[in-house]
Short mmCIF file of C-alpha atoms in Angstrom, two decimals:
data_model
loop_
_atom_site.label_atom_id
_atom_site.label_comp_id
_atom_site.label_asym_id
_atom_site.label_seq_id
_atom_site.Cartn_x
_atom_site.Cartn_y
_atom_site.Cartn_z
CA MET A 1 92.79 7.62 -103.32
CA LYS A 2 90.98 6.26 -100.25
CA LYS A 3 90.64 7.85 -96.83
CA ILE A 4 90.93 5.13 -94.18
CA LEU A 5 89.95 5.16 -90.50
CA LEU A 6 91.34 2.37 -88.28
CA ILE A 7 89.45 1.51 -85.13
CA SER A 8 89.58 -1.34 -82.64
CA ASP A 9 88.35 -2.46 -79.25
CA THR A 10 85.19 -0.36 -79.09
CA HIS A 11 83.67 -2.81 -76.59
CA SER A 12 80.10 -1.68 -77.46
CA TYR A 13 80.98 2.02 -77.30
CA ILE A 14 80.53 4.51 -80.13
CA ASP A 15 79.83 8.21 -79.82
CA ASP A 16 79.37 11.32 -81.96
CA VAL A 17 83.10 12.09 -81.91
CA ILE A 18 83.96 8.68 -83.40
CA LEU A 19 81.12 9.02 -85.90
CA LYS A 20 82.41 12.45 -86.97
CA TYR A 21 85.63 10.76 -88.12
CA VAL A 22 83.70 7.87 -89.69
CA LYS A 23 81.84 10.40 -91.86
CA GLN A 24 85.17 11.74 -93.14
CA ALA A 25 86.42 8.30 -94.23
CA ASP A 26 85.87 6.28 -97.39
CA GLN A 27 86.44 3.05 -95.44
CA VAL A 28 86.55 2.09 -91.77
CA TRP A 29 88.62 -0.95 -90.81
CA HIS A 30 87.58 -2.34 -87.40
CA ALA A 31 90.07 -4.79 -85.84
CA GLY A 32 87.67 -6.54 -83.47
CA ASP A 33 86.24 -6.52 -79.96
CA ILE A 34 83.27 -4.68 -81.40
CA GLY A 35 81.05 -5.61 -78.48
CA ASN A 36 77.63 -4.83 -79.92
CA ILE A 37 76.21 -5.13 -83.44
CA ASN A 38 74.95 -1.55 -83.07
CA VAL A 39 78.55 -0.32 -83.45
CA LEU A 40 78.82 -1.96 -86.88
CA ASP A 41 75.35 -0.77 -87.89
CA GLN A 42 76.16 2.86 -87.10
CA ILE A 43 79.43 2.74 -89.02
CA GLU A 44 77.87 1.01 -92.04
CA LYS A 45 75.22 3.73 -92.31
CA LEU A 46 78.00 6.24 -92.97
CA CYS A 47 80.69 4.47 -95.00
CA GLU A 48 82.13 1.18 -96.22
CA LEU A 49 83.25 -1.15 -93.41
CA LYS A 50 85.86 -3.92 -93.29
CA SER A 51 85.91 -5.76 -89.96
CA VAL A 52 86.86 -8.86 -88.00
CA TYR A 53 85.52 -10.23 -84.75
CA GLY A 54 87.50 -10.21 -81.54
CA ASN A 55 87.68 -12.50 -78.55
CA ILE A 56 84.78 -10.74 -76.73
CA ASP A 57 82.41 -10.73 -79.70
CA ASN A 58 79.26 -12.83 -79.56
CA HIS A 59 77.60 -15.09 -82.14
CA ILE A 60 75.66 -12.19 -83.67
CA ILE A 61 78.82 -10.25 -84.52
CA ARG A 62 80.62 -13.43 -85.58
CA SER A 63 77.77 -14.19 -88.00
CA VAL A 64 78.47 -10.98 -89.96
CA THR A 65 82.28 -10.81 -89.62
CA SER A 66 85.15 -13.29 -89.84
CA GLU A 67 88.32 -14.06 -87.90
CA THR A 68 90.48 -12.52 -90.64
CA ASN A 69 89.81 -10.17 -93.53
CA SER A 70 92.19 -9.71 -96.46
CA PHE A 71 91.51 -7.41 -99.41
CA LEU A 72 93.01 -4.88 -101.80
CA CYS A 73 92.69 -1.16 -101.12
CA GLU A 74 93.84 0.79 -104.15
CA LYS A 75 96.91 -1.33 -105.03
CA VAL A 76 97.85 -2.32 -101.47
CA LYS A 77 97.10 -5.74 -99.94
CA ILE A 78 95.60 -5.47 -96.44
CA SER A 79 94.99 -8.11 -93.78
CA ILE A 80 93.05 -7.52 -90.56
CA VAL A 81 93.07 -9.81 -87.53
CA HIS A 82 92.19 -9.15 -83.90
CA ILE A 83 95.03 -10.93 -82.07
CA ALA A 84 98.36 -10.87 -83.91
CA GLY A 85 101.11 -11.02 -81.31
CA ASN A 86 103.96 -8.53 -81.10
CA PRO A 87 105.58 -7.91 -84.50
CA PRO A 88 107.68 -9.66 -85.72
CA TYR A 89 106.82 -12.37 -83.16
CA PHE A 90 103.35 -13.13 -84.46
CA ASN A 91 101.15 -15.94 -83.21
CA SER A 92 100.88 -19.02 -85.43
CA ASN A 93 97.55 -17.99 -87.02
CA THR A 94 98.91 -14.60 -87.98
CA LYS A 95 102.13 -16.14 -89.35
CA LYS A 96 99.98 -18.35 -91.61
CA LEU A 97 97.86 -15.39 -92.68
CA ILE A 98 100.97 -13.37 -93.63
CA GLU A 99 102.47 -16.34 -95.47
CA ILE A 100 99.30 -16.99 -97.49
CA GLU A 101 98.04 -13.43 -98.11
CA LYS A 102 101.37 -11.54 -98.22
CA PRO A 103 99.83 -8.24 -97.11
CA LYS A 104 101.71 -4.93 -97.12
CA ILE A 105 99.63 -3.71 -94.15
CA LEU A 106 98.56 -5.80 -91.15
CA VAL A 107 95.93 -4.19 -88.91
CA TYR A 108 95.30 -5.71 -85.50
CA GLY A 109 93.89 -4.84 -82.08
CA HIS A 110 93.41 -6.65 -78.76
CA SER A 111 96.25 -5.12 -76.73
CA HIS A 112 94.66 -1.64 -76.47
CA ILE A 113 98.19 -0.35 -77.18
CA LEU A 114 98.62 2.10 -80.06
CA LYS A 115 101.49 0.91 -82.27
CA VAL A 116 102.75 1.55 -85.79
CA LYS A 117 105.78 -0.56 -86.66
CA PHE A 118 107.43 -1.69 -89.88
CA ASP A 119 108.38 -5.36 -89.67
CA LYS A 120 111.45 -5.73 -91.92
CA LYS A 121 111.49 -9.51 -91.57
CA ASN A 122 108.03 -9.84 -93.16
CA ASP A 123 108.13 -6.60 -95.19
CA ILE A 124 104.86 -5.45 -93.63
CA LEU A 125 103.56 -2.31 -91.95
CA CYS A 126 101.88 -3.36 -88.69
CA ILE A 127 99.26 -1.02 -87.24
CA ASN A 128 97.33 -1.28 -83.99
CA PRO A 129 95.06 1.76 -83.58
CA GLY A 130 94.78 1.25 -79.83
CA ALA A 131 91.32 1.19 -78.27
CA ALA A 132 88.46 3.56 -79.08
CA GLY A 133 86.13 2.21 -76.40
CA ARG A 134 85.88 2.88 -72.69
CA HIS A 135 86.40 -0.68 -71.40
CA GLY A 136 89.96 -1.78 -70.60
CA PHE A 137 93.17 -0.65 -68.99
CA HIS A 138 94.21 1.96 -71.58
CA LYS A 139 94.34 5.59 -70.46
CA LYS A 140 93.77 7.25 -73.85
CA ARG A 141 91.20 6.33 -76.47
CA THR A 142 92.75 6.36 -79.94
CA MET A 143 92.15 5.68 -83.62
CA ILE A 144 94.37 6.14 -86.69
CA ARG A 145 93.58 7.62 -90.05
CA PHE A 146 95.54 7.84 -93.29
CA GLU A 147 95.17 7.79 -97.04
CA ILE A 148 96.12 5.13 -99.55
CA ASN A 149 97.00 6.55 -102.95
CA LYS A 150 97.70 3.70 -105.38
CA HIS A 151 100.75 2.05 -103.67
CA ASN A 152 101.44 4.83 -101.18
CA ILE A 153 100.37 5.30 -97.56
CA GLU A 154 100.10 9.01 -96.84
CA LYS A 155 99.04 11.50 -94.17
CA MET A 156 98.97 9.02 -91.28
CA GLU A 157 97.84 10.53 -88.00
CA VAL A 158 96.77 9.39 -84.56
CA ILE A 159 93.37 10.60 -83.41
CA ASP A 160 93.29 11.19 -79.67
CA LEU A 161 89.73 10.71 -78.41
CA GLY A 162 90.58 11.75 -74.88
CA GLU A 163 90.84 9.86 -71.66
CA ARG A 164 89.06 6.54 -71.33
CA SER A 165 87.24 7.55 -68.17
CA LYS A 166 85.95 10.92 -69.36
CA ILE A 167 82.90 11.58 -71.50
CA THR A 168 83.72 13.94 -74.39
#
């Protein structure tokens, strides 16, 4: 069993509240727009990290991440990408990724909109954890956590980090 924390669109922002949840996870999956390598460094000090770069990420972040990341967690195939489109109307790169990797979970970011949706057409659970950072148009900062137990996804919950404009 693995405890997973999903995070995206930090835009260089990480605080003690986010790190408290990182410490409770076995793995953090970051879906891009990291903003500053310091965000990755702080997470990696506390737990295993799987990440991709986003459209705002510079050459330093791109040198240690990739555009997509596919892997097994327990017995579940995962794919992470920053920009996916709106399930089931994925962009062409994401369609190719799904076709090749055949993941059961697709994690993505970019929109700053929290969304958990099962795409029947592609037989895939699509998860966007929203945005954990302070930059953007979102009102609430969010993350998602859950557990993967062999083939099962359990105990999924949204973590509300408060309003984007307020320091917690």
